[in-house]
Amino acid sequence: MTPSFGLIVIGDEIMSGKRQDKHLPKVIELMSARGLSLSWAEYIGDSPERITATLQRAFRSADVVFSCGGIGATPDDHTRQCAGRALGVPLVLHPEAKALIQERMQDTAKEQGVPYEPERPDNIHRLNMGVFPQGATIIRNPYNKIPGFSCQGQSQGVVHFVPGFPVMAWPMIESVLDAHYSQYFLQNAYVEKSVIILGAMEATLTPLMESIESAHPGVKVFSLPSVDHPQWGRHIELGVKGAPDAAEMAYRDLRQGLTAFALQYGPELVR
């Protein structure tokens, strides 16, 4: 079975509005391009208690989860420590992460024209970015070599931890999808077919929606109302989404069912 995918975005800067989240639309885009879909998303501030509780739920699930943010080594970065607490395991310096971080520090020293000093206090501190929950595997970072990491819970829930910076996070998420979940690509592909209905009320159409969903298992019927659209005014976008063949049959029945109502229509939409 195709697993359910989730997204966690961590950071006070998101919750306060100082920065606008870009991860959710991008992850939806990356997954849609592979025939996958995101089942849920959650935003959390830099609260260790909330982060730990959220990760505990993720590890207890059977979901595949991407977590963006908080894996650095400054005082407001709590994600690595919370992951360890959620799993009940100690944090350890991952040997491959250590090597990659040291390689990055050597590259930086060379770029700056200064000698590489591995025992310098700030360089020793940088190794904390490779301290992960025991048993973690690394996610390579093509931007600056500082890796992320993946952990699995006892209930098969897997969380892949990447930085909050989009330039790093997005290629890392892509690499995880392509390396570990390609067997699910396109198997869960779906289409959306809908029609704009002008001036209708959702309550009038609800029985039809329920009957279509009952008659076509695996297909979801959706209704998106709008009251002030610049082109169509008050309207409802009514449609179905699911596997292509199933969605096509459900949409055919939906349009047939709509003939019982005296309605005005806008365009049909296919996504």
XYZ file of N, CA and C in Angstrom:
813
model
N 0.834 -1.197 0.000
C 0.000 0.000 0.000
C 0.869 1.247 0.000
N 0.400 2.265 -0.689
C 1.093 3.547 -0.678
C 0.971 4.175 0.698
N 2.080 4.573 1.322
C 1.989 5.179 2.650
C 1.359 6.561 2.592
N 0.908 7.006 3.752
C 0.466 8.395 3.878
C 1.684 9.270 4.135
N 1.703 10.444 3.525
C 2.822 11.366 3.678
C 2.368 12.595 4.464
N 3.258 13.054 5.362
C 2.976 14.231 6.158
C 4.133 15.208 6.122
N 3.859 16.428 6.539
C 4.873 17.488 6.570
C 4.766 18.236 7.889
N 5.922 18.439 8.535
C 6.017 19.257 9.735
C 6.944 20.429 9.414
N 6.491 21.638 9.700
C 7.314 22.835 9.512
C 7.506 23.465 10.888
N 8.764 23.642 11.286
C 9.093 24.083 12.635
C 9.758 25.450 12.594
N 9.327 26.332 13.511
C 10.019 27.614 13.628
C 9.113 28.724 14.122
N 9.582 29.461 15.136
C 8.828 30.616 15.619
C 8.638 31.658 14.527
N 9.604 31.761 13.609
C 9.511 32.780 12.568
C 8.324 32.544 11.648
N 7.903 31.282 11.510
C 6.711 30.973 10.720
C 5.459 31.348 11.504
N 5.434 30.976 12.780
C 4.255 31.213 13.604
C 4.021 32.704 13.849
N 5.100 33.487 13.897
C 4.958 34.926 14.148
C 4.683 35.725 12.884
N 4.881 35.104 11.733
C 4.688 35.801 10.469
C 5.918 36.537 9.972
N 7.044 36.405 10.677
C 8.264 37.065 10.213
C 8.729 36.478 8.879
N 8.435 35.194 8.684
C 8.704 34.553 7.394
C 7.475 33.763 6.967
N 7.219 33.769 5.675
C 6.109 33.020 5.126
C 6.580 31.623 4.732
N 5.805 30.620 5.115
C 6.180 29.251 4.772
C 6.119 29.024 3.264
N 7.165 28.441 2.726
C 7.203 28.069 1.314
C 7.258 26.555 1.140
N 7.430 25.834 2.259
C 7.615 24.390 2.151
C 6.351 23.658 1.705
N 5.204 24.035 2.277
C 3.978 23.288 1.971
C 3.671 23.274 0.477
N 3.590 24.421 -0.212
C 3.292 24.351 -1.652
C 4.366 23.622 -2.450
N 5.630 23.745 -2.032
C 6.694 23.071 -2.781
C 6.644 21.568 -2.592
N 6.393 21.117 -1.373
C 6.310 19.673 -1.137
C 5.113 19.087 -1.889
N 4.000 19.802 -1.906
C 2.854 19.355 -2.698
C 3.252 19.228 -4.171
N 3.997 20.202 -4.670
C 4.454 20.174 -6.067
C 5.377 18.986 -6.322
N 6.344 18.766 -5.423
C 7.298 17.669 -5.608
C 6.593 16.318 -5.588
N 5.622 16.179 -4.718
C 4.925 14.904 -4.620
C 3.965 14.707 -5.780
N 3.276 15.760 -6.175
C 2.343 15.641 -7.298
C 3.065 15.240 -8.577
N 4.279 15.747 -8.757
C 5.061 15.396 -9.942
C 5.399 13.913 -9.979
N 5.296 13.254 -8.837
C 5.613 11.825 -8.743
C 4.373 10.968 -8.544
N 3.210 11.567 -8.706
C 1.975 10.809 -8.539
C 1.629 10.534 -7.092
N 2.193 11.297 -6.161
C 1.924 11.133 -4.743
C 1.143 12.337 -4.239
N 0.604 12.206 -3.037
C -0.125 13.334 -2.456
C 0.208 13.442 -0.977
N 0.097 14.645 -0.466
C 0.353 14.924 0.940
C -0.955 14.761 1.705
N -0.905 13.995 2.804
C -2.116 13.722 3.582
C -2.353 14.756 4.673
N -1.273 15.312 5.225
C -1.451 16.267 6.310
C -0.199 17.128 6.450
N -0.368 18.263 7.120
C 0.753 19.165 7.412
C 0.494 19.813 8.763
N 1.578 20.116 9.470
C 1.462 20.714 10.800
C 2.564 21.748 10.982
N 2.206 22.881 11.571
C 3.159 23.946 11.876
C 3.361 24.007 13.393
N 4.625 24.158 13.804
C 4.946 24.194 15.230
C 5.990 25.279 15.468
N 5.834 26.020 16.556
C 6.868 26.956 16.969
C 8.022 26.223 17.641
N 9.000 26.988 18.099
C 10.203 26.395 18.699
C 9.958 26.015 20.159
N 8.968 25.175 20.375
C 8.641 24.669 21.707
C 9.077 23.220 21.794
N 10.094 22.903 22.608
C 10.555 21.508 22.689
C 9.446 20.526 23.060
N 8.543 20.930 23.941
C 7.476 20.017 24.361
C 6.544 19.694 23.197
N 6.168 20.722 22.450
C 5.272 20.492 21.315
C 5.964 19.718 20.195
N 7.215 20.038 19.956
C 7.951 19.319 18.910
C 8.065 17.847 19.275
N 8.420 17.570 20.522
C 8.555 16.177 20.970
C 7.236 15.433 20.835
N 6.137 16.047 21.279
C 4.833 15.390 21.199
C 4.430 15.118 19.754
N 4.698 16.077 18.868
C 4.362 15.900 17.458
C 5.171 14.766 16.841
N 6.457 14.715 17.173
C 7.303 13.645 16.631
C 6.922 12.287 17.202
N 6.507 12.248 18.448
C 6.056 10.978 19.019
C 4.864 10.438 18.238
N 3.917 11.318 17.900
C 2.764 10.884 17.103
C 3.209 10.389 15.729
N 4.154 11.100 15.142
C 4.621 10.693 13.811
C 5.293 9.330 13.856
N 6.138 9.114 14.850
C 6.834 7.826 14.949
C 5.875 6.687 15.288
N 4.786 6.985 15.994
C 3.819 5.938 16.330
C 2.917 5.597 15.147
N 2.881 6.462 14.150
C 2.054 6.215 12.970
C 2.799 5.300 12.010
N 2.171 5.058 10.880
C 2.849 4.337 9.795
C 3.151 5.293 8.646
N 3.202 6.594 8.945
C 3.351 7.609 7.909
C 4.807 7.880 7.571
N 5.007 8.446 6.393
C 6.298 8.995 5.976
C 6.191 10.506 6.141
N 7.070 11.074 6.966
C 6.939 12.471 7.345
C 8.227 13.217 7.024
N 8.092 14.405 6.459
C 9.220 15.302 6.273
C 9.106 16.426 7.304
N 10.212 16.682 8.001
C 10.258 17.729 9.021
C 11.279 18.774 8.590
N 10.837 20.017 8.463
C 11.698 21.102 7.993
C 11.990 22.069 9.134
N 13.271 22.258 9.442
C 13.653 23.290 10.387
C 14.120 22.770 11.737
N 14.972 23.583 12.368
C 15.372 23.334 13.743
C 16.458 22.307 13.954
N 17.204 21.941 12.905
C 18.230 20.909 13.097
C 19.636 21.505 13.165
N 19.740 22.824 13.328
C 21.049 23.452 13.485
C 21.591 23.262 14.889
N 22.544 24.093 15.260
C 23.213 23.921 16.563
C 23.207 25.210 17.374
N 22.192 26.049 17.160
C 22.042 27.257 17.971
C 21.003 27.000 19.060
N 20.925 27.863 20.086
C 20.034 27.584 21.208
C 18.558 27.446 20.855
N 18.122 28.028 19.732
C 16.711 27.917 19.363
C 16.436 26.735 18.441
N 17.438 25.890 18.209
C 17.257 24.680 17.410
C 17.073 23.494 18.348
N 15.870 22.913 18.332
C 15.553 21.843 19.284
C 15.220 20.514 18.627
N 15.147 20.470 17.316
C 14.563 19.313 16.650
C 15.365 18.039 16.869
N 16.673 18.113 16.804
C 17.479 16.893 16.987
C 17.257 16.310 18.380
N 17.290 17.181 19.395
C 17.100 16.718 20.761
C 15.688 16.159 20.969
N 14.694 16.828 20.364
C 13.314 16.356 20.506
C 13.109 15.013 19.812
N 13.779 14.810 18.686
C 13.676 13.521 18.001
C 14.225 12.408 18.879
N 15.345 12.664 19.554
C 15.894 11.661 20.455
C 14.948 11.345 21.594
N 14.337 12.392 22.183
C 13.393 12.156 23.276
C 12.157 11.406 22.784
N 11.682 11.759 21.590
C 10.500 11.092 21.050
C 10.748 9.610 20.811
N 11.979 9.261 20.463
C 12.334 7.861 20.214
C 12.831 7.146 21.462
N 13.185 7.919 22.486
C 13.738 7.321 23.695
C 15.137 6.787 23.510
N 15.942 7.471 22.691
C 17.314 7.036 22.433
C 18.252 8.216 22.628
N 19.527 7.948 22.923
C 20.490 9.046 23.109
C 20.901 9.657 21.777
N 21.466 10.860 21.868
C 22.052 11.507 20.702
C 23.529 11.142 20.624
N 24.000 10.864 19.423
C 25.405 10.502 19.214
C 25.906 11.211 17.963
N 27.197 11.448 17.905
C 27.792 12.049 16.713
C 27.876 10.980 15.636
N 27.159 11.215 14.551
C 27.134 10.256 13.449
C 28.467 10.338 12.711
N 29.175 9.211 12.537
C 30.516 9.278 11.938
C 30.527 9.831 10.519
N 29.540 9.486 9.714
C 29.509 10.003 8.343
C 29.166 11.490 8.340
N 28.268 11.890 9.239
C 27.954 13.316 9.363
C 29.180 14.090 9.814
N 29.933 13.543 10.755
C 31.157 14.197 11.221
C 32.119 14.424 10.066
N 32.306 13.400 9.235
C 33.231 13.520 8.110
C 32.760 14.585 7.117
N 31.451 14.636 6.864
C 30.924 15.618 5.916
C 31.045 17.038 6.459
N 30.792 17.210 7.754
C 30.910 18.540 8.356
C 32.363 18.998 8.351
N 33.277 18.087 8.659
C 34.702 18.447 8.618
C 35.136 18.786 7.200
N 34.594 18.061 6.235
C 34.906 18.361 4.834
C 34.412 19.751 4.466
N 33.231 20.089 4.952
C 32.688 21.428 4.692
C 33.557 22.504 5.346
N 34.022 22.255 6.557
C 34.864 23.235 7.238
C 36.191 23.413 6.508
N 36.749 22.339 5.979
C 37.981 22.451 5.198
C 37.747 23.261 3.932
N 36.612 23.011 3.271
C 36.280 23.771 2.062
C 36.169 25.263 2.378
N 35.518 25.578 3.498
C 35.330 26.975 3.881
C 36.665 27.651 4.176
N 37.533 26.933 4.902
C 38.848 27.498 5.205
C 39.640 27.764 3.928
N 39.548 26.836 2.993
C 40.261 27.006 1.720
C 39.721 28.200 0.961
N 38.382 28.354 0.945
C 37.781 29.492 0.244
C 38.202 30.814 0.862
N 38.382 30.825 2.183
C 38.751 32.052 2.893
C 40.256 32.283 2.928
N 41.019 31.293 2.463
C 42.473 31.425 2.453
C 43.099 31.363 3.832
N 42.478 30.596 4.743
C 43.007 30.460 6.105
C 43.226 28.972 6.383
N 44.088 28.650 7.345
C 44.318 27.240 7.653
C 43.094 26.613 8.329
N 42.897 25.340 8.072
C 41.816 24.597 8.719
C 42.290 24.176 10.102
N 41.542 24.563 11.129
C 41.903 24.264 12.513
C 40.782 23.452 13.162
N 40.840 22.140 13.069
C 39.733 21.306 13.562
C 39.476 21.428 15.051
N 40.490 21.800 15.837
C 40.306 21.894 17.287
C 39.874 23.276 17.741
N 39.684 24.189 16.818
C 39.215 25.519 17.192
C 37.804 25.393 17.775
N 37.485 26.128 18.835
C 36.199 25.931 19.518
C 34.976 26.031 18.602
N 34.990 26.992 17.674
C 33.809 27.111 16.820
C 33.676 25.920 15.872
N 34.809 25.359 15.444
C 34.747 24.182 14.581
C 34.286 22.952 15.357
N 34.719 22.832 16.586
C 34.233 21.729 17.425
C 32.729 21.859 17.633
N 32.267 23.091 17.861
C 30.831 23.314 18.056
C 30.036 22.921 16.810
N 30.584 23.162 15.634
C 29.864 22.851 14.398
C 29.570 21.357 14.270
N 30.363 20.531 14.925
C 30.115 19.091 14.861
C 28.794 18.708 15.514
N 28.240 19.606 16.347
C 26.942 19.318 16.951
C 25.851 19.160 15.901
N 26.058 19.736 14.719
C 25.063 19.588 13.653
C 25.011 18.161 13.128
N 25.981 17.326 13.529
C 25.964 15.916 13.145
C 25.616 14.994 14.295
N 25.128 15.567 15.393
C 24.700 14.764 16.545
C 23.223 14.435 16.358
N 22.948 13.161 16.079
C 21.598 12.712 15.750
C 21.162 11.613 16.712
N 19.870 11.290 16.748
C 19.426 10.143 17.543
C 20.143 8.867 17.116
N 20.493 8.067 18.074
C 21.207 6.811 17.798
C 20.412 5.969 16.798
N 21.095 5.480 15.779
C 20.444 4.678 14.747
C 19.979 5.458 13.541
N 20.148 6.776 13.559
C 19.711 7.598 12.429
C 20.578 7.333 11.199
N 20.006 7.548 10.044
C 20.759 7.536 8.790
C 20.780 8.963 8.246
N 21.782 9.281 7.470
C 21.934 10.667 7.035
C 21.231 10.921 5.705
N 20.888 12.183 5.491
C 20.389 12.677 4.213
C 21.419 13.682 3.708
N 22.005 13.405 2.580
C 23.052 14.286 2.065
C 22.474 15.630 1.623
N 23.247 16.652 1.851
C 22.858 18.026 1.542
C 23.731 18.521 0.392
N 23.186 18.655 -0.814
C 24.010 19.061 -1.957
C 24.429 20.523 -1.919
N 23.824 21.316 -1.041
C 24.128 22.740 -1.006
C 25.415 23.027 -0.244
N 25.526 22.498 0.972
C 26.730 22.803 1.760
C 27.290 21.601 2.523
N 26.788 20.399 2.204
C 27.282 19.135 2.765
C 26.846 18.868 4.199
N 26.238 19.837 4.899
C 25.792 19.593 6.266
C 24.540 18.726 6.187
N 24.577 17.482 6.656
C 23.492 16.547 6.353
C 22.269 16.725 7.242
N 21.155 16.222 6.740
C 19.990 15.965 7.558
C 20.019 14.517 8.002
N 18.908 14.037 8.534
C 18.906 12.649 9.019
C 17.497 12.080 8.993
N 17.415 10.765 9.011
C 16.145 10.039 9.017
C 16.112 9.086 10.196
N 14.932 8.940 10.798
C 14.743 8.009 11.911
C 13.425 7.269 11.721
N 13.390 6.031 12.191
C 12.165 5.226 12.118
C 11.725 4.846 13.516
N 10.415 4.960 13.767
C 9.858 4.562 15.041
C 9.519 3.085 15.073
N 9.138 2.605 16.224
C 8.818 1.186 16.383
C 7.564 0.797 15.613
N 6.697 1.770 15.313
C 5.455 1.485 14.578
C 5.597 1.763 13.084
N 6.816 1.816 12.595
C 7.132 1.996 11.174
C 6.989 3.428 10.690
N 6.590 4.347 11.548
C 6.589 5.742 11.137
C 8.006 6.229 10.906
N 8.236 6.915 9.797
C 9.569 7.404 9.437
C 9.506 8.925 9.328
N 10.478 9.598 9.939
C 10.571 11.049 9.823
C 11.918 11.399 9.209
N 11.881 12.188 8.159
C 13.081 12.652 7.472
C 13.279 14.124 7.835
N 14.384 14.425 8.480
C 14.641 15.762 9.006
C 15.578 16.522 8.070
N 15.131 17.696 7.632
C 15.938 18.529 6.738
C 15.971 19.948 7.299
N 16.904 20.785 6.833
C 16.963 22.167 7.330
C 15.728 22.960 6.940
N 15.589 24.122 7.544
C 14.486 25.007 7.199
C 14.726 25.815 5.938
N 15.978 25.921 5.487
C 16.289 26.702 4.287
C 15.790 25.983 3.035
N 14.897 26.591 2.261
C 14.389 25.913 1.066
C 15.469 25.441 0.108
N 16.548 26.250 -0.070
C 17.590 25.880 -1.019
C 18.258 24.566 -0.644
N 18.219 24.209 0.626
C 18.754 22.929 1.082
C 17.650 21.877 1.175
N 16.521 22.269 1.786
C 15.471 21.299 2.106
C 14.871 20.653 0.867
N 14.593 21.438 -0.159
C 13.838 20.888 -1.282
C 14.603 19.835 -2.066
N 15.885 20.052 -2.424
C 16.591 18.958 -3.100
C 16.803 17.741 -2.202
N 16.887 17.958 -0.895
C 17.034 16.825 0.021
C 15.742 16.004 0.069
N 14.597 16.677 0.085
C 13.318 15.962 0.058
C 13.169 15.199 -1.251
N 13.540 15.837 -2.350
C 13.482 15.149 -3.645
C 14.342 13.892 -3.645
N 15.542 13.995 -3.082
C 16.441 12.840 -3.089
C 15.883 11.700 -2.254
N 15.224 12.025 -1.140
C 14.619 10.987 -0.307
C 13.464 10.317 -1.045
N 12.621 11.114 -1.673
C 11.513 10.541 -2.432
C 12.016 9.600 -3.517
N 13.014 10.058 -4.273
C 13.503 9.262 -5.399
C 14.266 8.025 -4.943
N 14.962 8.124 -3.817
C 15.773 6.994 -3.363
C 14.953 5.930 -2.643
N 13.889 6.335 -1.940
C 13.211 5.396 -1.042
C 11.751 5.108 -1.381
N 11.127 5.940 -2.222
C 9.692 5.763 -2.427
C 9.293 5.701 -3.890
N 10.258 5.426 -4.761
C 9.948 5.398 -6.195
C 8.979 4.278 -6.551
N 8.913 3.236 -5.719
C 7.991 2.132 -6.018
C 6.535 2.568 -5.935
N 6.284 3.719 -5.302
C 4.915 4.209 -5.182
C 4.577 5.273 -6.222
N 5.555 5.690 -7.008
C 5.305 6.754 -7.964
C 4.217 6.339 -8.951
N 3.299 7.236 -9.202
C 2.220 7.099 -10.172
C 1.156 6.096 -9.767
N 1.423 5.230 -8.772
C 0.422 4.259 -8.365
C -0.774 4.946 -7.719
N -0.536 6.097 -7.120
C -1.609 6.816 -6.459
C -1.990 8.082 -7.233
N -1.646 8.079 -8.544
C -1.938 9.259 -9.356
C -3.439 9.509 -9.396
N -3.824 10.767 -9.351
C -5.241 11.086 -9.405
C -5.450 12.348 -10.215
N -6.671 12.500 -10.645
C -7.064 13.698 -11.358
C -8.237 14.336 -10.629
N -8.425 15.617 -10.880
C -9.593 16.338 -10.394
C -10.387 16.823 -11.599
N -11.685 16.570 -11.585
C -12.579 17.113 -12.606
C -13.696 17.838 -11.884
N -13.960 19.052 -12.305
C -14.965 19.841 -11.595
C -15.659 20.779 -12.569
N -16.745 21.358 -12.072
C -17.502 22.329 -12.858
C -17.881 23.490 -11.943
N -17.880 24.683 -12.478
C -18.311 25.868 -11.741
C -19.830 25.968 -11.835
N -20.474 26.038 -10.672
C -21.925 26.167 -10.611
C -22.242 27.545 -10.032
N -23.011 28.326 -10.749
C -23.245 29.718 -10.380
C -24.485 29.844 -9.499
N -24.315 30.521 -8.367
C -25.443 30.876 -7.525
C -26.095 29.752 -6.759
N -25.513 28.574 -6.706
C -26.120 27.432 -6.026
C -25.777 27.431 -4.547
N -26.506 26.610 -3.792
C -26.272 26.446 -2.362
C -25.740 25.034 -2.104
N -24.719 24.917 -1.262
C -24.132 23.612 -0.974
C -25.148 22.644 -0.384
N -26.015 23.141 0.504
C -26.975 22.250 1.159
C -27.870 21.542 0.149
N -28.192 22.226 -0.946
C -29.031 21.628 -1.982
C -28.325 20.475 -2.677
N -27.007 20.599 -2.814
C -26.237 19.618 -3.583
C -25.654 18.501 -2.720
N -25.714 18.636 -1.392
C -25.079 17.663 -0.513
C -25.594 16.233 -0.713
N -26.919 15.988 -0.818
C -27.361 14.596 -1.044
C -26.766 13.975 -2.301
N -26.660 14.768 -3.371
C -26.054 14.247 -4.600
C -24.591 13.917 -4.355
N -23.881 14.792 -3.674
C -22.468 14.540 -3.385
C -22.293 13.246 -2.594
N -23.130 13.050 -1.595
C -23.038 11.835 -0.766
C -23.326 10.586 -1.588
N -24.296 10.673 -2.487
C -24.626 9.494 -3.285
C -23.510 9.144 -4.259
N -22.854 10.161 -4.828
C -21.748 9.898 -5.759
C -20.578 9.258 -5.019
N -20.244 9.781 -3.851
C -19.122 9.227 -3.089
C -19.426 7.807 -2.642
N -20.682 7.524 -2.280
C -21.065 6.172 -1.876
C -21.008 5.196 -3.049
N -21.365 5.667 -4.229
C -21.398 4.785 -5.405
C -20.028 4.554 -6.020
N -19.041 5.387 -5.650
C -17.709 5.283 -6.261
C -16.645 5.252 -5.161
N -16.440 4.092 -4.538
C -15.423 3.994 -3.475
C -14.045 4.400 -3.994
N -13.322 5.131 -3.167
C -11.985 5.582 -3.556
C -11.973 6.929 -4.227
N -13.144 7.435 -4.594
C -13.246 8.760 -5.201
C -13.771 9.733 -4.149
N -13.183 10.915 -4.092
C -13.641 11.945 -3.174
C -14.404 13.005 -3.955
N -15.549 13.390 -3.405
C -16.324 14.491 -3.979
C -16.009 15.744 -3.172
N -15.759 16.850 -3.843
C -15.422 18.077 -3.123
C -16.291 19.232 -3.594
N -16.450 20.177 -2.692
C -17.229 21.380 -2.964
C -16.475 22.574 -2.408
N -16.125 23.520 -3.268
C -15.381 24.709 -2.859
C -16.219 25.944 -3.160
N -16.879 26.482 -2.140
C -17.712 27.665 -2.382
C -16.901 28.953 -2.396
N -17.393 29.943 -3.101
C -16.805 31.275 -3.124
C -17.936 32.290 -3.177
N -17.773 33.411 -2.474
C -18.837 34.414 -2.442
C -18.490 35.690 -3.205
N -17.223 35.859 -3.564
C -16.831 37.140 -4.167
C -15.792 36.974 -5.266
N -15.902 35.913 -6.049
C -14.943 35.699 -7.123
C -15.063 36.825 -8.146
N -13.949 37.404 -8.620
C -14.025 38.552 -9.536
C -14.666 38.239 -10.878
N -14.633 36.971 -11.277
C -15.207 36.600 -12.582
C -16.578 35.945 -12.459
N -16.714 35.023 -11.490
C -17.931 34.225 -11.412
C -18.847 34.622 -10.248
N -18.435 35.560 -9.422
C -19.269 35.951 -8.293
C -19.465 34.793 -7.330
N -20.666 34.731 -6.731
C -20.944 33.609 -5.831
C -21.091 32.331 -6.635
N -20.311 31.346 -6.271
C -20.361 30.096 -7.027
C -19.836 28.954 -6.172
N -19.987 27.745 -6.684
C -19.416 26.539 -6.083
C -18.626 25.820 -7.159
N -17.401 25.440 -6.822
C -16.674 24.508 -7.680
C -16.969 23.116 -7.157
N -17.709 22.348 -7.910
C -18.138 21.017 -7.494
C -17.443 19.982 -8.361
N -16.807 19.001 -7.738
C -16.076 18.038 -8.546
C -15.711 16.779 -7.802
N -14.896 15.983 -8.459
C -14.438 14.709 -7.910
C -12.934 14.611 -8.112
N -12.296 13.786 -7.281
C -10.874 13.506 -7.470
C -10.605 12.068 -7.095
N -9.720 11.455 -7.864
C -9.382 10.060 -7.635
C -8.566 9.529 -8.792
N -8.393 8.210 -8.844
C -7.692 7.581 -9.957
C -8.406 7.941 -11.257
N -7.648 8.117 -12.338
C -8.250 8.667 -13.562
C -9.529 7.985 -14.031
N -9.541 6.667 -14.145
C -10.733 5.979 -14.657
C -11.902 6.113 -13.694
N -11.619 5.937 -12.395
C -12.687 6.028 -11.402
C -13.241 7.440 -11.320
N -12.359 8.437 -11.391
C -12.809 9.817 -11.335
C -13.654 10.163 -12.557
N -13.286 9.638 -13.705
C -14.049 9.911 -14.925
C -15.477 9.380 -14.791
N -15.636 8.163 -14.276
C -16.980 7.602 -14.115
C -17.788 8.373 -13.076
N -17.123 8.742 -11.974
C -17.822 9.488 -10.928
C -18.249 10.861 -11.442
N -17.402 11.499 -12.214
C -17.744 12.814 -12.746
C -18.906 12.722 -13.736
N -18.902 11.678 -14.522
C -20.025 11.468 -15.452
C -21.340 11.360 -14.681
N -21.338 10.580 -13.596
C -22.550 10.425 -12.796
C -22.916 11.724 -12.080
N -21.887 12.476 -11.669
C -22.151 13.759 -11.021
C -22.873 14.709 -11.975
N -22.365 14.815 -13.182
C -22.996 15.720 -14.158
C -24.407 15.239 -14.502
N -24.579 13.930 -14.546
C -25.915 13.411 -14.815
C -26.863 13.772 -13.681
N -26.360 13.643 -12.444
C -27.191 13.977 -11.295
C -27.554 15.446 -11.226
N -26.701 16.299 -11.740
C -26.954 17.739 -11.696
C -28.080 18.163 -12.634
N -28.433 17.301 -13.593
C -29.501 17.674 -14.527
C -30.847 17.814 -13.836
N -30.979 17.255 -12.636
C -32.246 17.361 -11.905
C -32.447 18.747 -11.304
N -31.393 19.569 -11.324
C -31.469 20.909 -10.757
C -31.461 21.949 -11.881
N -32.118 23.038 -11.627
C -32.085 24.160 -12.592
C -30.903 25.047 -12.228
N -29.755 24.798 -12.865
C -28.509 25.456 -12.491
C -27.890 26.162 -13.678
N -27.104 27.165 -13.367
C -26.277 27.823 -14.366
C -24.831 27.395 -14.157
N -24.134 27.176 -15.252
C -22.794 26.622 -15.167
C -21.749 27.583 -15.731
N -20.566 27.527 -15.106
C -19.380 28.145 -15.666
C -18.545 27.069 -16.347
N -17.241 27.270 -16.418
C -16.392 26.311 -17.127
C -16.180 25.020 -16.351
N -15.773 23.978 -17.061
C -15.282 22.747 -16.451
C -13.775 22.881 -16.251
N -13.280 22.244 -15.188
C -11.864 22.315 -14.850
C -11.305 20.911 -14.701
N -10.100 20.697 -15.201
C -9.405 19.418 -15.052
C -8.004 19.695 -14.553
N -7.605 18.986 -13.486
C -6.263 19.150 -12.944
C -5.616 17.785 -12.837
